[in-house]
Amino acid sequence: MMRFSRTCGVVAATLSLLSLEVAQAQSQRPPVVGARPVQSGAVVAPRPSVIAPDLSAVQFTPDQVDVLRAVLGDAYSHGFALTAFSPDRAIALYMSDDAPSRAAGQAQLVSLTLAYARAVRTGRLPISAFKTEWGLRPAAYDPTPEFVAAVQQGRLAEWLETLPPPYTGYQTLRTGLATYREIAAKGGWLPIAAGPALKEGATDARVVALEARLAVEDPTVAVDAAPVFDEALTQAVQRAQKRFGLNPNGIVDKATLAALNIPVERRIDQIVANMERWRWLPQTLPAERIQVNVAAAILSVFHHDTPTLTMRAVTGRPGDETPMLSSMIHSIVLNPPWNVPQSIASKELWPKERASPGYLARNDFIVIPTEGGGSRLQQKAGPLAALGKVKFDFNNPYGVYLHDTPSRSRFDSFSRLASHGCVRLQKPIELVNEVMRDDPTWTPEKVNETLASGETVRAKLPQQIAVYLLYWTAYVTPDGQVNFRQDPYGWDRDLVQRIAAL
């Protein structure tokens, strides 16, 4: 895989406690805590064999045909095209009195079922069509052995139920997809005309359009068609702004207007794209893990699959995207120096030195000779260090990590895509103490003492913890509302287009 050097630079922000709703919306706990329940009489697939299962020997019972009619016919609810896995023609052939037609129908039903199983379990996009930055890849999956066993054991319906992602986030998006498709079927919503910002007290004619637009997604909005921006409408705007991840000031500014004017079809695409990305995750996530929603720039720590710590983050700006990936955090560097990637040094730092001689020295950069007569830049650990006081290391081909920052202002912003690709943390020391909680050596006091010394020390975690960098632009909060975020990297659009091109 292509190796990137995206080590992050500067900027970040003041402490602020966030609601756990966003984190809860992205947990894996649906019907069960931690994973899908093990059902009694579950399908037992045969052990892997060099001999492929004989699909020609598969014979469906009438009840199994009815199951396939229902499940394949409902594939649309999982975000697939209406006729993608339609079994009607295959079943019609299968029900024929003509033996060749019946055999053809049987073969088509088998093919459709296997194709559906692959698509709903691991997604439709072949690995060859993934962007390099989409480092979170589904595991290879061959449904054939499980399928044959399910048919033979009379457990086809139960097996089919285990195929979709076993996550609350996926299941609630499926419900949200139905809601937004229903909105689209009723005509969607009309765009609100451009104009000055709208706020409480306005009597602009656009207020009527605003009220009607908000009511489409928010059933609590009372539509009275009066062109007066009152307190109730302010509250409705604030609710919408929270769903869009905007500053909930109750004012319809340019950003709010742009979010309201995104067509319903685009929102449906976002939901479908996010459902597809849920299929890239393993069937069970570690109960102890760290998740970063790159698009929303929020980090959540899960303990026993329950979010226990959330914080704002700063993630990669467009052009310096934070990749999707999964890895294991193995160590923390206290008082880390910054080994500057050549790309950042040549494009950003050396030009500053030429424009203002002494810039590098004033900012604690040193030039280190390399083999072959070259050189590289390193910023020494200290109060000016771009990585702040701590860095969390995990293996990945992109050269990204989680880290502190001396610049805190960006965390106050609702737009926090500003890094070179790494993830800057609002509460880095709290995260250190969280992942070191079971280490008798690295107590909070020991951490503080080491940080105060200024000495660079690598501390291994007592137990490595999983980290997931994910890209969620649509999710459902516990109140049942679908929340949308901007698609800053264009990955929703790209994914939908790549699937459509298959």
Coordinates of C-alpha atoms in Angstrom, one line a residue:
M1 CA 0.0 0.0 0.0
M2 CA 1.2 3.5 -0.7
R3 CA 2.8 5.1 2.3
F4 CA 1.9 8.6 3.3
S5 CA 3.7 11.0 5.5
R6 CA 1.0 13.2 7.0
T7 CA 2.4 14.0 10.4
C8 CA 0.4 16.8 11.9
G9 CA 1.3 20.4 12.6
V10 CA -0.3 22.9 15.0
V11 CA -3.6 24.2 16.4
A12 CA -6.5 23.1 18.7
A13 CA -8.6 24.3 21.6
T14 CA -10.3 24.9 25.0
L15 CA -11.9 22.3 27.1
S16 CA -15.6 21.6 26.6
L17 CA -17.7 18.7 27.8
L18 CA -19.8 17.2 24.9
S19 CA -23.0 15.2 25.1
L20 CA -22.5 11.4 24.9
E21 CA -25.4 11.2 22.4
V22 CA -23.1 11.2 19.3
A23 CA -20.9 8.5 20.8
Q24 CA -23.9 6.4 21.8
A25 CA -25.3 6.6 18.2
Q26 CA -22.1 5.0 17.0
S27 CA -21.8 2.2 19.6
Q28 CA -22.3 -1.4 18.6
R29 CA -24.9 -2.1 21.2
P30 CA -28.2 -2.9 19.5
P31 CA -30.2 -5.9 20.6
V32 CA -27.2 -7.0 22.7
V33 CA -24.2 -5.4 24.4
G34 CA -21.1 -6.1 22.4
A35 CA -22.3 -8.3 19.6
R36 CA -25.1 -10.2 18.0
P37 CA -26.8 -12.7 20.4
V38 CA -26.0 -16.3 19.8
Q39 CA -29.3 -17.9 18.9
S40 CA -30.2 -21.3 20.0
G41 CA -30.1 -23.7 17.1
A42 CA -27.8 -21.3 15.2
V43 CA -26.5 -22.3 11.8
V44 CA -23.4 -24.4 12.1
A45 CA -21.3 -24.1 8.9
P46 CA -19.0 -27.0 8.0
R47 CA -15.4 -26.6 8.7
P48 CA -13.4 -25.1 5.8
S49 CA -12.6 -27.6 3.2
V50 CA -10.7 -27.7 -0.1
I51 CA -13.8 -29.2 -1.6
A52 CA -16.4 -26.5 -2.4
P53 CA -19.9 -27.1 -1.3
D54 CA -22.1 -28.6 -4.1
L55 CA -24.6 -25.8 -4.8
S56 CA -26.4 -28.0 -7.4
A57 CA -27.5 -30.3 -4.5
V58 CA -29.2 -27.4 -2.7
Q59 CA -33.0 -27.9 -2.7
F60 CA -35.3 -25.3 -1.2
T61 CA -38.5 -26.2 0.7
P62 CA -41.6 -24.2 -0.1
D63 CA -41.2 -22.4 3.2
Q64 CA -37.6 -21.4 2.3
V65 CA -38.7 -20.0 -1.0
D66 CA -41.2 -17.8 0.9
V67 CA -38.4 -16.7 3.2
L68 CA -36.2 -15.8 0.1
R69 CA -39.1 -13.9 -1.4
A70 CA -39.5 -11.8 1.7
V71 CA -35.8 -11.2 2.4
L72 CA -34.6 -10.6 -1.1
G73 CA -37.7 -8.5 -1.9
D74 CA -36.9 -6.3 1.1
A75 CA -33.2 -5.7 0.1
Y76 CA -34.3 -2.2 -0.9
S77 CA -34.6 -1.3 2.9
H78 CA -30.9 -2.0 3.2
G79 CA -30.1 0.7 0.7
F80 CA -29.8 -1.4 -2.4
A81 CA -31.5 -0.6 -5.7
L82 CA -35.2 -1.6 -5.9
T83 CA -34.6 -4.5 -8.2
A84 CA -31.0 -5.4 -7.3
F85 CA -31.9 -8.7 -5.8
S86 CA -35.5 -9.1 -6.9
P87 CA -36.4 -12.8 -6.7
D88 CA -39.7 -12.6 -8.6
R89 CA -38.5 -14.0 -11.9
A90 CA -36.4 -16.7 -10.3
I91 CA -39.3 -17.8 -8.2
A92 CA -41.6 -17.8 -11.1
L93 CA -39.3 -20.2 -13.0
Y94 CA -38.8 -22.3 -9.8
M95 CA -42.5 -22.7 -9.5
S96 CA -42.9 -23.9 -13.1
D97 CA -43.9 -27.4 -13.9
D98 CA -41.2 -27.5 -16.6
A99 CA -38.1 -29.3 -15.1
P100 CA -35.4 -27.2 -17.0
S101 CA -37.2 -24.0 -16.0
R102 CA -37.4 -25.1 -12.4
A103 CA -33.7 -25.9 -12.4
A104 CA -32.9 -22.5 -13.9
G105 CA -35.1 -20.8 -11.2
Q106 CA -33.3 -22.8 -8.5
A107 CA -29.9 -21.7 -9.8
Q108 CA -31.0 -18.1 -10.0
L109 CA -32.3 -18.1 -6.5
V110 CA -29.0 -19.5 -5.2
S111 CA -27.0 -16.9 -7.1
L112 CA -29.2 -14.1 -5.9
T113 CA -29.0 -15.2 -2.3
L114 CA -25.2 -15.5 -2.3
A115 CA -24.9 -12.1 -4.0
Y116 CA -27.2 -10.5 -1.4
A117 CA -25.3 -12.2 1.4
R118 CA -22.0 -10.8 0.3
A119 CA -23.5 -7.3 -0.3
V120 CA -25.3 -6.9 3.0
R121 CA -22.4 -8.4 5.0
T122 CA -19.3 -6.8 3.5
G123 CA -20.7 -4.2 1.1
R124 CA -20.9 -4.0 -2.7
L125 CA -17.6 -2.3 -3.5
P126 CA -14.7 -4.6 -4.4
I127 CA -11.5 -3.9 -2.6
S128 CA -9.9 -2.9 -5.9
A129 CA -12.3 0.1 -6.1
F130 CA -11.4 1.5 -2.6
K131 CA -9.6 4.8 -2.4
T132 CA -6.1 4.5 -0.8
E133 CA -7.4 6.6 2.2
W134 CA -10.2 4.1 2.8
G135 CA -7.9 1.9 4.9
L136 CA -10.8 0.3 6.7
R137 CA -11.5 -2.7 4.5
P138 CA -14.0 -5.5 5.1
A139 CA -12.7 -9.0 5.6
A140 CA -13.0 -11.5 2.8
Y141 CA -16.3 -13.3 3.1
D142 CA -17.6 -16.4 1.2
P143 CA -21.2 -17.1 2.3
T144 CA -21.4 -20.4 0.4
P145 CA -20.6 -22.9 3.2
E146 CA -22.9 -21.1 5.7
F147 CA -25.7 -20.9 3.1
V148 CA -25.5 -24.6 2.2
A149 CA -25.5 -25.5 5.9
A150 CA -28.5 -23.1 6.6
V151 CA -30.6 -24.7 3.9
Q152 CA -29.7 -28.2 4.9
Q153 CA -30.3 -27.5 8.6
G154 CA -33.6 -25.8 8.0
R155 CA -32.2 -22.5 9.4
L156 CA -32.2 -20.3 6.3
A157 CA -34.3 -17.5 7.9
E158 CA -32.1 -17.4 11.0
W159 CA -28.9 -17.2 8.9
L160 CA -30.2 -14.4 6.7
E161 CA -31.0 -12.4 9.8
T162 CA -27.3 -12.6 10.9
L163 CA -26.0 -11.0 7.7
P164 CA -26.6 -7.3 8.1
P165 CA -24.2 -5.4 10.4
P166 CA -25.2 -6.1 14.1
Y167 CA -24.9 -2.4 15.2
T168 CA -27.4 0.1 16.5
G169 CA -25.8 2.7 14.1
Y170 CA -26.7 0.5 11.1
Q171 CA -30.2 -0.5 12.3
T172 CA -31.3 3.0 13.1
L173 CA -30.0 4.3 9.7
R174 CA -32.1 1.7 8.0
T175 CA -35.1 3.2 9.7
G176 CA -33.9 6.7 8.8
L177 CA -33.5 5.6 5.2
A178 CA -37.2 4.6 5.1
T179 CA -38.2 7.9 6.6
Y180 CA -36.2 10.0 4.0
R181 CA -37.4 7.9 1.1
E182 CA -40.9 8.6 2.3
I183 CA -40.1 12.3 2.4
A184 CA -38.8 12.0 -1.1
A185 CA -41.9 10.2 -2.3
K186 CA -44.0 13.1 -1.1
G187 CA -41.9 15.6 -3.0
G188 CA -39.0 16.3 -0.6
W189 CA -38.6 20.0 0.3
L190 CA -38.3 23.3 -1.6
P191 CA -35.1 25.3 -1.3
I192 CA -35.3 28.5 0.7
A193 CA -34.3 31.6 -1.4
A194 CA -31.0 33.3 -0.7
G195 CA -31.1 36.6 1.2
P196 CA -30.1 38.2 4.4
A197 CA -29.7 36.1 7.5
L198 CA -33.0 35.3 9.1
K199 CA -33.5 35.5 12.9
E200 CA -36.1 36.0 15.5
G201 CA -38.3 39.1 14.8
A202 CA -37.9 38.9 11.0
T203 CA -41.0 39.3 8.9
D204 CA -39.3 38.3 5.6
A205 CA -41.6 36.4 3.2
R206 CA -38.9 33.6 3.4
V207 CA -40.0 32.9 6.9
V208 CA -43.0 31.0 5.6
A209 CA -40.7 28.9 3.4
L210 CA -38.4 28.3 6.4
E211 CA -41.2 27.1 8.6
A212 CA -42.5 24.7 5.9
R213 CA -38.9 23.4 5.3
L214 CA -38.2 22.7 8.9
A215 CA -41.5 20.9 9.4
V216 CA -40.6 18.3 6.8
E217 CA -37.9 16.8 9.1
D218 CA -39.2 18.1 12.5
P219 CA -42.8 17.0 13.2
T220 CA -42.9 19.2 16.3
V221 CA -42.9 22.4 14.1
A222 CA -46.4 23.9 13.9
V223 CA -47.0 25.3 10.4
D224 CA -49.2 28.4 10.6
A225 CA -48.0 30.1 7.4
A226 CA -47.5 33.4 9.3
P227 CA -44.5 35.3 8.0
V228 CA -43.2 36.0 11.5
F229 CA -40.0 34.5 12.9
D230 CA -41.0 33.9 16.5
E231 CA -39.4 32.1 19.5
A232 CA -40.8 28.7 18.5
L233 CA -39.2 29.0 15.1
T234 CA -35.9 30.0 16.7
Q235 CA -36.0 26.8 18.7
A236 CA -36.8 24.8 15.6
V237 CA -33.8 26.3 13.8
Q238 CA -31.6 25.4 16.8
R239 CA -32.8 21.8 16.7
A240 CA -32.0 21.7 13.0
Q241 CA -28.6 23.3 13.5
K242 CA -27.7 20.6 16.1
R243 CA -28.7 17.9 13.7
F244 CA -26.3 19.4 11.1
G245 CA -23.5 20.0 13.6
L246 CA -23.7 23.8 13.3
N247 CA -23.6 26.5 15.9
P248 CA -27.1 26.4 17.4
N249 CA -27.6 30.1 17.5
G250 CA -31.1 30.1 16.0
I251 CA -30.0 32.3 13.1
V252 CA -30.4 31.1 9.6
D253 CA -27.0 32.2 8.3
K254 CA -25.3 31.0 5.1
A255 CA -24.1 27.7 6.6
T256 CA -27.6 26.9 8.0
L257 CA -29.3 27.9 4.8
A258 CA -26.9 25.7 2.8
A259 CA -27.6 22.7 5.0
L260 CA -31.3 23.2 4.8
N261 CA -31.1 23.5 1.0
I262 CA -29.3 20.2 0.5
P263 CA -31.9 18.1 -1.5
V264 CA -33.5 15.1 0.1
E265 CA -32.0 12.9 -2.6
R266 CA -28.5 13.9 -1.4
R267 CA -29.5 13.1 2.2
I268 CA -30.6 9.6 1.1
D269 CA -27.2 9.1 -0.7
Q270 CA -25.5 10.1 2.6
I271 CA -27.5 7.5 4.5
V272 CA -26.8 4.8 1.9
A273 CA -23.1 5.6 1.9
N274 CA -22.9 5.4 5.7
M275 CA -24.8 2.1 5.8
E276 CA -22.2 0.8 3.3
R277 CA -19.3 1.8 5.5
W278 CA -20.9 0.1 8.5
R279 CA -20.5 -3.1 6.5
W280 CA -16.7 -2.6 6.4
L281 CA -16.5 -3.1 10.1
P282 CA -15.9 -6.5 11.7
Q283 CA -18.9 -8.3 13.1
T284 CA -17.8 -7.6 16.6
L285 CA -15.9 -4.5 17.8
P286 CA -13.6 -4.6 20.9
A287 CA -15.6 -3.6 24.0
E288 CA -12.5 -1.4 24.9
R289 CA -11.8 0.9 22.1
I290 CA -11.3 4.5 20.9
Q291 CA -13.3 5.8 18.0
V292 CA -12.8 9.0 16.0
N293 CA -15.5 10.3 13.8
V294 CA -13.3 12.1 11.3
A295 CA -16.2 14.0 9.6
A296 CA -17.6 15.3 12.9
A297 CA -14.1 15.7 14.5
I298 CA -15.1 13.9 17.7
L299 CA -13.2 11.3 19.7
S300 CA -15.0 8.8 22.0
V301 CA -13.5 6.3 24.4
F302 CA -15.6 3.1 25.0
H303 CA -15.3 1.0 28.2
H304 CA -17.3 -2.2 28.1
D305 CA -18.8 -0.8 24.9
T306 CA -20.2 2.2 26.7
P307 CA -18.8 5.7 25.9
T308 CA -17.1 7.0 29.0
L309 CA -15.1 9.9 27.6
T310 CA -15.8 12.2 24.6
M311 CA -13.9 15.1 23.4
R312 CA -13.6 17.4 20.4
A313 CA -10.8 16.7 17.9
V314 CA -9.2 18.4 15.0
T315 CA -9.0 16.2 11.9
G316 CA -7.5 16.5 8.4
R317 CA -8.5 19.4 6.2
P318 CA -9.6 18.5 2.6
G319 CA -6.4 17.7 0.7
D320 CA -4.8 16.3 3.9
E321 CA -7.5 13.8 4.7
T322 CA -7.5 11.8 7.9
P323 CA -7.7 8.2 6.6
M324 CA -10.2 5.6 7.7
L325 CA -8.4 2.8 9.5
S326 CA -8.3 0.4 12.4
S327 CA -5.2 -0.3 14.5
M328 CA -4.0 -0.8 18.1
I329 CA -2.5 2.0 20.2
H330 CA 0.7 0.4 21.7
S331 CA 2.4 3.3 23.4
I332 CA 2.4 7.0 24.4
V333 CA 5.2 9.4 23.9
L334 CA 5.4 12.0 26.6
N335 CA 7.1 15.3 25.6
P336 CA 7.4 14.2 22.0
P337 CA 9.6 15.9 19.4
W338 CA 8.2 16.4 16.0
N339 CA 10.0 14.8 13.1
V340 CA 8.7 17.0 10.3
P341 CA 7.7 15.2 7.0
Q342 CA 9.7 16.5 4.0
S343 CA 6.5 17.6 2.3
I344 CA 5.6 20.0 5.2
A345 CA 9.2 21.1 5.6
S346 CA 9.5 22.0 1.9
K347 CA 6.1 23.5 1.3
E348 CA 5.5 25.3 4.6
L349 CA 8.6 25.7 6.9
W350 CA 11.5 26.4 4.7
P351 CA 9.6 29.1 2.8
K352 CA 8.9 30.8 6.2
E353 CA 12.6 30.6 7.0
R354 CA 13.4 32.3 3.8
A355 CA 10.8 35.0 4.3
S356 CA 11.9 35.6 7.9
P357 CA 15.4 34.3 8.6
G358 CA 15.6 32.8 12.1
Y359 CA 12.0 31.5 12.0
L360 CA 13.1 27.9 12.5
A361 CA 15.3 28.7 15.4
R362 CA 12.7 30.9 17.1
N363 CA 10.3 28.0 16.9
D364 CA 12.7 25.3 18.2
F365 CA 13.3 23.6 14.9
I366 CA 16.7 22.0 14.4
V367 CA 18.3 20.7 11.2
I368 CA 19.4 17.1 11.4
P369 CA 21.9 15.7 8.8
T370 CA 20.9 12.5 7.0
E371 CA 22.8 9.9 5.1
G372 CA 23.8 11.0 1.6
G373 CA 24.3 14.6 2.6
G374 CA 20.7 15.5 3.1
S375 CA 18.9 16.9 6.1
R376 CA 15.6 16.9 7.8
L377 CA 13.8 19.1 10.3
Q378 CA 12.9 18.2 13.8
Q379 CA 11.0 20.4 16.3
K380 CA 12.3 19.9 19.8
A381 CA 9.9 18.9 22.6
G382 CA 8.8 21.9 24.7
P383 CA 6.1 24.6 24.9
L384 CA 6.3 25.3 21.2
A385 CA 6.1 21.7 20.0
A386 CA 3.4 21.1 17.5
L387 CA 2.6 17.7 19.0
G388 CA 2.1 19.3 22.5
K389 CA 2.8 17.2 25.5
V390 CA 1.7 13.7 24.3
K391 CA 1.5 11.5 21.2
F392 CA -0.4 8.2 20.9
D393 CA 1.3 5.8 18.5
F394 CA -0.3 3.0 16.5
N395 CA 0.9 1.2 13.4
N396 CA -0.6 2.3 10.1
P397 CA 0.7 3.0 6.6
Y398 CA -0.3 6.6 6.6
G399 CA 2.0 8.0 9.3
V400 CA -0.9 9.4 11.4
Y401 CA -1.4 9.4 15.1
L402 CA -3.3 11.1 17.9
H403 CA -1.6 14.0 19.7
D404 CA -1.8 17.1 21.9
T405 CA -1.3 20.6 20.5
P406 CA -0.2 23.9 22.0
S407 CA -2.8 25.8 20.1
R408 CA -6.3 25.5 21.5
S409 CA -8.5 27.9 19.7
R410 CA -9.7 25.6 17.0
F411 CA -11.5 23.4 19.5
D412 CA -14.0 26.2 20.1
S413 CA -15.0 26.1 16.4
F414 CA -17.8 24.0 14.9
S415 CA -15.6 23.5 11.9
R416 CA -12.5 21.5 13.0
L417 CA -10.9 20.1 9.9
A418 CA -7.5 21.8 9.9
S419 CA -4.7 19.3 10.5
H420 CA -2.3 17.6 8.1
G421 CA -4.1 14.3 8.6
C422 CA -3.4 13.4 12.3
V423 CA -5.9 13.8 15.0
R424 CA -5.4 16.6 17.6
L425 CA -7.0 16.1 21.0
Q426 CA -8.9 18.5 23.2
K427 CA -8.3 16.4 26.4
P428 CA -5.0 14.6 25.8
I429 CA -4.0 14.1 29.4
E430 CA -7.4 12.7 30.3
L431 CA -7.0 10.2 27.5
V432 CA -3.5 9.2 28.8
N433 CA -5.0 8.6 32.2
E434 CA -7.9 6.6 30.7
V435 CA -5.7 4.2 28.7
M436 CA -3.2 3.9 31.5
R437 CA -5.8 3.2 34.2
D438 CA -4.6 -0.4 34.9
D439 CA -0.9 0.5 34.9
P440 CA 0.5 0.8 38.4
T441 CA 3.6 2.6 37.1
W442 CA 2.0 5.3 35.0
T443 CA -0.3 6.9 37.6
P444 CA -1.6 10.4 36.9
E445 CA 1.0 11.7 39.3
K446 CA 3.8 9.9 37.4
V447 CA 2.5 11.2 34.1
N448 CA 2.4 14.8 35.4
E449 CA 5.9 14.4 36.9
T450 CA 7.4 13.2 33.6
L451 CA 5.7 15.9 31.6
A452 CA 7.0 18.5 34.0
S453 CA 10.6 17.2 33.6
G454 CA 10.5 17.9 29.9
E455 CA 12.2 14.5 29.2
T456 CA 11.0 12.5 26.2
V457 CA 9.8 9.1 27.4
R458 CA 7.9 6.4 25.6
A459 CA 5.4 4.6 27.8
K460 CA 4.0 1.3 26.6
L461 CA 0.3 0.7 27.4
P462 CA -0.3 -2.1 29.9
Q463 CA -2.7 -3.5 27.3
Q464 CA -3.0 -2.2 23.7
I465 CA -6.3 -0.6 22.9
A466 CA -8.1 -0.7 19.5
V467 CA -8.5 2.6 17.7
Y468 CA -10.9 3.2 14.8
L469 CA -10.8 6.3 12.6
L470 CA -14.2 6.3 10.9
Y471 CA -16.1 8.6 8.6
W472 CA -19.7 9.1 9.7
T473 CA -21.7 11.8 8.0
A474 CA -25.1 10.4 8.9
Y475 CA -26.2 8.8 12.1
V476 CA -29.2 8.6 14.4
T477 CA -29.2 10.0 17.9
P478 CA -31.2 8.4 20.8
D479 CA -34.1 10.8 20.1
G480 CA -34.6 9.1 16.7
Q481 CA -33.4 12.0 14.6
V482 CA -31.1 11.5 11.7
N483 CA -28.1 13.8 12.1
F484 CA -26.1 14.9 9.1
R485 CA -22.7 16.3 8.8
Q486 CA -20.9 17.8 5.8
D487 CA -19.1 15.4 3.5
P488 CA -15.9 17.4 3.7
Y489 CA -13.8 14.9 1.7
G490 CA -16.5 14.1 -0.9
W491 CA -16.3 10.5 0.2
D492 CA -20.1 10.0 0.4
R493 CA -20.5 11.2 -3.2
D494 CA -17.5 9.2 -4.4
L495 CA -18.7 6.0 -2.7
V496 CA -22.2 6.3 -4.2
Q497 CA -20.8 7.0 -7.6
R498 CA -18.4 4.0 -7.4
I499 CA -21.2 1.7 -6.4
A500 CA -23.5 3.0 -9.2
A501 CA -20.7 2.3 -11.7
L502 CA -20.5 -1.4 -10.8

